[in-house]
Amino acid sequence: PLLASIGSHEQWGSTPFSQRGDFPQETLKELDQSEEYRLTGKSNMDGLRIFIVERKYHHDDKEHTGSLSSHLRVTSDGQCFLPVGFAYVRENWIPNYVKSQHHLPMPIIHSSTEIGGFLYLEVMVTDSRVGRLCRGAGAALIRGMREYGQGRGMKALWVDGWAGNERKLIRFVLFLSSLLLFRD
């Protein structure tokens, strides 16, 4: 509904991903593989890392989250956290649909162990269903990616962006580009 309200309904279509075939099972598999990569450095998913940003949940937030409270993560000390955004990031990887765009400049792909590579931000989503609780989620994800990339010696962050809706997302990404540079 949010994408439709801003003229970007064609970006991902009108069918929720949760209703698309085996998307929920594939997502859980990818989460497991991302965690395996985080813990061991080994993965068969092209260096996939999934960043999840959570907001501390208070019971008075229920009016903003409704049925989403079933997705809470509860810590051993009883604190509650609600996921409000996520990002798919891959190391030294470019998807085939981008590689096929021969007019685009392509980064040099280094081995995953070589210093000086890049991160590829494939997907970043914040959950508009949680109202004000998703504020700052995108910035937190970008900070996390930047810290991760700097810690891995990455030199650049390539960002995927949808060109529809009069290129509004692309213009926004260009605006953010100065924030995404891996500077010292």
PDB file of C-alpha atoms in Angstrom:
ATOM      1  CA  PRO A   1       0.000   0.000   0.000  1.00  0.00           C
ATOM      2  CA  LEU A   2       2.802   2.465   0.749  1.00  0.00           C
ATOM      3  CA  LEU A   3       4.478   1.940  -2.638  1.00  0.00           C
ATOM      4  CA  ALA A   4       1.114   2.393  -4.375  1.00  0.00           C
ATOM      5  CA  SER A   5       0.510   5.618  -2.436  1.00  0.00           C
ATOM      6  CA  ILE A   6       3.787   7.134  -3.710  1.00  0.00           C
ATOM      7  CA  GLY A   7       3.451   5.943  -7.303  1.00  0.00           C
ATOM      8  CA  SER A   8       5.926   3.055  -7.003  1.00  0.00           C
ATOM      9  CA  HIS A   9       3.491   0.126  -7.057  1.00  0.00           C
ATOM     10  CA  GLU A  10       5.265  -1.376 -10.082  1.00  0.00           C
ATOM     11  CA  GLN A  11       8.524  -1.748  -8.176  1.00  0.00           C
ATOM     12  CA  TRP A  12       7.642  -5.113  -6.666  1.00  0.00           C
ATOM     13  CA  GLY A  13       4.063  -5.615  -7.829  1.00  0.00           C
ATOM     14  CA  SER A  14       0.876  -5.887  -5.825  1.00  0.00           C
ATOM     15  CA  THR A  15       1.246  -9.473  -4.553  1.00  0.00           C
ATOM     16  CA  PRO A  16       2.883  -9.543  -1.119  1.00  0.00           C
ATOM     17  CA  PHE A  17       6.116 -11.521  -1.050  1.00  0.00           C
ATOM     18  CA  SER A  18       4.672 -13.631   1.777  1.00  0.00           C
ATOM     19  CA  GLN A  19       2.123 -14.921  -0.763  1.00  0.00           C
ATOM     20  CA  ARG A  20       4.632 -15.721  -3.522  1.00  0.00           C
ATOM     21  CA  GLY A  21       5.339 -19.439  -3.709  1.00  0.00           C
ATOM     22  CA  ASP A  22       8.124 -20.508  -1.412  1.00  0.00           C
ATOM     23  CA  PHE A  23       9.381 -16.973  -0.635  1.00  0.00           C
ATOM     24  CA  PRO A  24       9.005 -17.351   3.174  1.00  0.00           C
ATOM     25  CA  GLN A  25      10.944 -20.659   3.178  1.00  0.00           C
ATOM     26  CA  GLU A  26      13.643 -19.261   0.860  1.00  0.00           C
ATOM     27  CA  THR A  27      14.009 -16.212   3.099  1.00  0.00           C
ATOM     28  CA  LEU A  28      14.522 -18.395   6.172  1.00  0.00           C
ATOM     29  CA  LYS A  29      17.124 -20.405   4.239  1.00  0.00           C
ATOM     30  CA  GLU A  30      18.927 -17.192   3.266  1.00  0.00           C
ATOM     31  CA  LEU A  31      18.857 -15.992   6.876  1.00  0.00           C
ATOM     32  CA  ASP A  32      20.450 -19.255   7.986  1.00  0.00           C
ATOM     33  CA  GLN A  33      23.121 -18.977   5.278  1.00  0.00           C
ATOM     34  CA  SER A  34      23.833 -15.356   6.178  1.00  0.00           C
ATOM     35  CA  GLU A  35      24.294 -16.351   9.802  1.00  0.00           C
ATOM     36  CA  GLU A  36      26.573 -19.244   8.770  1.00  0.00           C
ATOM     37  CA  TYR A  37      28.664 -16.776   6.773  1.00  0.00           C
ATOM     38  CA  ARG A  38      28.811 -14.382   9.731  1.00  0.00           C
ATOM     39  CA  LEU A  39      30.012 -17.137  12.039  1.00  0.00           C
ATOM     40  CA  THR A  40      32.335 -19.088   9.733  1.00  0.00           C
ATOM     41  CA  GLY A  41      33.150 -16.870   6.751  1.00  0.00           C
ATOM     42  CA  LYS A  42      31.926 -19.688   4.486  1.00  0.00           C
ATOM     43  CA  SER A  43      28.792 -19.523   2.379  1.00  0.00           C
ATOM     44  CA  ASN A  44      27.353 -20.793  -0.857  1.00  0.00           C
ATOM     45  CA  MET A  45      25.288 -17.609  -1.238  1.00  0.00           C
ATOM     46  CA  ASP A  46      27.856 -15.243  -2.806  1.00  0.00           C
ATOM     47  CA  GLY A  47      28.848 -13.637   0.485  1.00  0.00           C
ATOM     48  CA  LEU A  48      25.287 -12.762   1.455  1.00  0.00           C
ATOM     49  CA  ARG A  49      24.884 -10.812   4.673  1.00  0.00           C
ATOM     50  CA  ILE A  50      21.424  -9.856   5.846  1.00  0.00           C
ATOM     51  CA  PHE A  51      21.307  -6.854   8.123  1.00  0.00           C
ATOM     52  CA  ILE A  52      18.220  -6.506  10.307  1.00  0.00           C
ATOM     53  CA  VAL A  53      17.445  -3.385  12.275  1.00  0.00           C
ATOM     54  CA  GLU A  54      15.187  -3.663  15.294  1.00  0.00           C
ATOM     55  CA  ARG A  55      13.443  -1.102  17.455  1.00  0.00           C
ATOM     56  CA  LYS A  56      12.964  -1.592  21.162  1.00  0.00           C
ATOM     57  CA  TYR A  57       9.299  -2.357  21.626  1.00  0.00           C
ATOM     58  CA  HIS A  58       7.214  -0.904  24.437  1.00  0.00           C
ATOM     59  CA  HIS A  59       3.686  -2.037  25.163  1.00  0.00           C
ATOM     60  CA  ASP A  60       2.345   1.443  24.360  1.00  0.00           C
ATOM     61  CA  ASP A  61       3.629   0.911  20.784  1.00  0.00           C
ATOM     62  CA  LYS A  62       0.893  -1.671  20.192  1.00  0.00           C
ATOM     63  CA  GLU A  63      -1.348   0.958  18.569  1.00  0.00           C
ATOM     64  CA  HIS A  64       1.273   1.376  15.831  1.00  0.00           C
ATOM     65  CA  THR A  65       2.138  -2.285  15.292  1.00  0.00           C
ATOM     66  CA  GLY A  66      -1.132  -4.169  15.749  1.00  0.00           C
ATOM     67  CA  SER A  67      -0.734  -7.818  14.759  1.00  0.00           C
ATOM     68  CA  LEU A  68       2.995  -7.385  14.072  1.00  0.00           C
ATOM     69  CA  SER A  69       3.686  -7.814  17.772  1.00  0.00           C
ATOM     70  CA  SER A  70       3.753 -11.556  17.045  1.00  0.00           C
ATOM     71  CA  HIS A  71       7.137 -10.933  15.371  1.00  0.00           C
ATOM     72  CA  LEU A  72       8.791  -9.665  18.537  1.00  0.00           C
ATOM     73  CA  ARG A  73      12.162 -10.975  19.643  1.00  0.00           C
ATOM     74  CA  VAL A  74      12.275 -11.293  23.407  1.00  0.00           C
ATOM     75  CA  THR A  75      15.654 -11.315  25.149  1.00  0.00           C
ATOM     76  CA  SER A  76      16.474 -13.391  28.205  1.00  0.00           C
ATOM     77  CA  ASP A  77      15.928 -10.320  30.409  1.00  0.00           C
ATOM     78  CA  GLY A  78      12.430  -9.758  28.981  1.00  0.00           C
ATOM     79  CA  GLN A  79      13.158  -6.839  26.642  1.00  0.00           C
ATOM     80  CA  CYS A  80      11.197  -6.866  23.398  1.00  0.00           C
ATOM     81  CA  PHE A  81      12.485  -5.881  19.957  1.00  0.00           C
ATOM     82  CA  LEU A  82      10.517  -5.510  16.725  1.00  0.00           C
ATOM     83  CA  PRO A  83      12.254  -5.866  13.323  1.00  0.00           C
ATOM     84  CA  VAL A  84      11.578  -2.684  11.327  1.00  0.00           C
ATOM     85  CA  GLY A  85      13.930  -3.041   8.349  1.00  0.00           C
ATOM     86  CA  PHE A  86      16.422  -5.272   6.589  1.00  0.00           C
ATOM     87  CA  ALA A  87      19.035  -5.180   3.851  1.00  0.00           C
ATOM     88  CA  TYR A  88      20.611  -7.828   1.629  1.00  0.00           C
ATOM     89  CA  VAL A  89      24.294  -7.068   1.078  1.00  0.00           C
ATOM     90  CA  ARG A  90      26.780  -9.200  -0.852  1.00  0.00           C
ATOM     91  CA  GLU A  91      30.550  -8.995  -1.067  1.00  0.00           C
ATOM     92  CA  ASN A  92      32.246  -8.612  -4.460  1.00  0.00           C
ATOM     93  CA  TRP A  93      29.113  -9.738  -6.306  1.00  0.00           C
ATOM     94  CA  ILE A  94      26.959  -8.292  -9.072  1.00  0.00           C
ATOM     95  CA  PRO A  95      23.628  -9.834 -10.119  1.00  0.00           C
ATOM     96  CA  ASN A  96      23.258 -11.142 -13.664  1.00  0.00           C
ATOM     97  CA  TYR A  97      20.527  -8.622 -14.515  1.00  0.00           C
ATOM     98  CA  VAL A  98      23.051  -5.832 -13.844  1.00  0.00           C
ATOM     99  CA  LYS A  99      25.939  -7.589 -15.609  1.00  0.00           C
ATOM    100  CA  SER A 100      23.766  -7.810 -18.726  1.00  0.00           C
ATOM    101  CA  GLN A 101      23.518  -3.985 -18.820  1.00  0.00           C
ATOM    102  CA  HIS A 102      26.693  -3.483 -20.849  1.00  0.00           C
ATOM    103  CA  HIS A 103      26.333   0.291 -20.820  1.00  0.00           C
ATOM    104  CA  LEU A 104      26.862   0.376 -17.030  1.00  0.00           C
ATOM    105  CA  PRO A 105      30.347   0.625 -15.560  1.00  0.00           C
ATOM    106  CA  MET A 106      31.188  -2.567 -13.680  1.00  0.00           C
ATOM    107  CA  PRO A 107      33.486  -2.810 -10.694  1.00  0.00           C
ATOM    108  CA  ILE A 108      36.464  -5.098 -10.787  1.00  0.00           C
ATOM    109  CA  ILE A 109      35.571  -8.177  -8.780  1.00  0.00           C
ATOM    110  CA  HIS A 110      38.227  -9.188  -6.283  1.00  0.00           C
ATOM    111  CA  SER A 111      38.330 -12.499  -4.475  1.00  0.00           C
ATOM    112  CA  SER A 112      36.402 -12.502  -1.207  1.00  0.00           C
ATOM    113  CA  THR A 113      39.657 -12.611   0.751  1.00  0.00           C
ATOM    114  CA  GLU A 114      41.376  -9.758  -1.077  1.00  0.00           C
ATOM    115  CA  ILE A 115      41.305  -6.326   0.530  1.00  0.00           C
ATOM    116  CA  GLY A 116      39.882  -3.556  -1.613  1.00  0.00           C
ATOM    117  CA  GLY A 117      36.660  -5.092  -2.884  1.00  0.00           C
ATOM    118  CA  PHE A 118      33.139  -3.755  -2.686  1.00  0.00           C
ATOM    119  CA  LEU A 119      29.750  -4.417  -1.168  1.00  0.00           C
ATOM    120  CA  TYR A 120      26.623  -4.658  -3.290  1.00  0.00           C
ATOM    121  CA  LEU A 121      23.404  -3.461  -1.648  1.00  0.00           C
ATOM    122  CA  GLU A 122      20.839  -5.637  -3.377  1.00  0.00           C
ATOM    123  CA  VAL A 123      17.717  -4.878  -1.343  1.00  0.00           C
ATOM    124  CA  MET A 124      16.841  -2.550   1.522  1.00  0.00           C
ATOM    125  CA  VAL A 125      13.345  -2.435   2.959  1.00  0.00           C
ATOM    126  CA  THR A 126      11.788  -0.730   5.950  1.00  0.00           C
ATOM    127  CA  ASP A 127       8.420  -1.787   7.302  1.00  0.00           C
ATOM    128  CA  SER A 128       5.941   1.062   6.918  1.00  0.00           C
ATOM    129  CA  ARG A 129       3.332  -0.959   8.821  1.00  0.00           C
ATOM    130  CA  VAL A 130       5.007  -0.050  12.111  1.00  0.00           C
ATOM    131  CA  GLY A 131       4.427   3.675  11.659  1.00  0.00           C
ATOM    132  CA  ARG A 132       6.896   5.943  13.442  1.00  0.00           C
ATOM    133  CA  LEU A 133       8.886   2.960  14.710  1.00  0.00           C
ATOM    134  CA  CYS A 134      10.606   2.583  11.324  1.00  0.00           C
ATOM    135  CA  ARG A 135      12.015   6.123  11.432  1.00  0.00           C
ATOM    136  CA  GLY A 136      15.773   6.011  11.155  1.00  0.00           C
ATOM    137  CA  ALA A 137      15.820   2.339  10.145  1.00  0.00           C
ATOM    138  CA  GLY A 138      17.347   3.052   6.725  1.00  0.00           C
ATOM    139  CA  ALA A 139      20.054   5.234   8.263  1.00  0.00           C
ATOM    140  CA  ALA A 140      20.832   2.532  10.839  1.00  0.00           C
ATOM    141  CA  LEU A 141      21.134  -0.075   8.085  1.00  0.00           C
ATOM    142  CA  ILE A 142      23.460   2.169   6.087  1.00  0.00           C
ATOM    143  CA  ARG A 143      25.625   2.795   9.163  1.00  0.00           C
ATOM    144  CA  GLY A 144      25.801  -0.959   9.789  1.00  0.00           C
ATOM    145  CA  MET A 145      26.770  -1.660   6.173  1.00  0.00           C
ATOM    146  CA  ARG A 146      29.401   1.057   6.253  1.00  0.00           C
ATOM    147  CA  GLU A 147      30.948  -0.261   9.481  1.00  0.00           C
ATOM    148  CA  TYR A 148      30.870  -3.799   8.141  1.00  0.00           C
ATOM    149  CA  GLY A 149      32.433  -2.753   4.839  1.00  0.00           C
ATOM    150  CA  GLN A 150      35.164  -0.718   6.491  1.00  0.00           C
ATOM    151  CA  GLY A 151      35.946  -3.623   8.822  1.00  0.00           C
ATOM    152  CA  ARG A 152      36.342  -5.900   5.788  1.00  0.00           C
ATOM    153  CA  GLY A 153      38.561  -3.424   3.908  1.00  0.00           C
ATOM    154  CA  MET A 154      35.918  -2.669   1.281  1.00  0.00           C
ATOM    155  CA  LYS A 155      36.454   0.425  -0.842  1.00  0.00           C
ATOM    156  CA  ALA A 156      32.990   0.969  -2.313  1.00  0.00           C
ATOM    157  CA  LEU A 157      29.303   0.289  -1.900  1.00  0.00           C
ATOM    158  CA  TRP A 158      27.346  -0.360  -5.083  1.00  0.00           C
ATOM    159  CA  VAL A 159      23.612   0.216  -4.732  1.00  0.00           C
ATOM    160  CA  ASP A 160      20.808  -1.369  -6.727  1.00  0.00           C
ATOM    161  CA  GLY A 161      17.899   0.962  -7.482  1.00  0.00           C
ATOM    162  CA  TRP A 162      14.588   0.775  -9.330  1.00  0.00           C
ATOM    163  CA  ALA A 163      14.383   3.284 -12.209  1.00  0.00           C
ATOM    164  CA  GLY A 164      10.569   3.519 -12.423  1.00  0.00           C
ATOM    165  CA  ASN A 165       8.347   6.265 -10.976  1.00  0.00           C
ATOM    166  CA  GLU A 166      10.267   9.022 -12.758  1.00  0.00           C
ATOM    167  CA  ARG A 167      13.558   7.687 -11.289  1.00  0.00           C
ATOM    168  CA  LYS A 168      12.681   9.009  -7.813  1.00  0.00           C
ATOM    169  CA  LEU A 169      14.480   6.139  -6.075  1.00  0.00           C
ATOM    170  CA  ILE A 170      17.573   6.652  -8.232  1.00  0.00           C
ATOM    171  CA  ARG A 171      17.616  10.370  -7.391  1.00  0.00           C
ATOM    172  CA  PHE A 172      17.292   9.504  -3.722  1.00  0.00           C
ATOM    173  CA  VAL A 173      20.141   6.986  -3.972  1.00  0.00           C
ATOM    174  CA  LEU A 174      22.322   9.601  -5.672  1.00  0.00           C
ATOM    175  CA  PHE A 175      21.505  11.982  -2.834  1.00  0.00           C
ATOM    176  CA  LEU A 176      22.567   9.337  -0.318  1.00  0.00           C
ATOM    177  CA  SER A 177      25.720   8.426  -2.232  1.00  0.00           C
ATOM    178  CA  SER A 178      27.859  10.916  -0.330  1.00  0.00           C
ATOM    179  CA  LEU A 179      26.823   9.198   2.901  1.00  0.00           C
ATOM    180  CA  LEU A 180      27.645   5.749   1.563  1.00  0.00           C
ATOM    181  CA  LEU A 181      31.250   6.334   0.565  1.00  0.00           C
ATOM    182  CA  PHE A 182      33.830   4.333   2.462  1.00  0.00           C
ATOM    183  CA  ARG A 183      35.998   7.189   3.586  1.00  0.00           C
ATOM    184  CA  ASP A 184      38.598   7.204   6.351  1.00  0.00           C
TER     185      ASP A 184
END
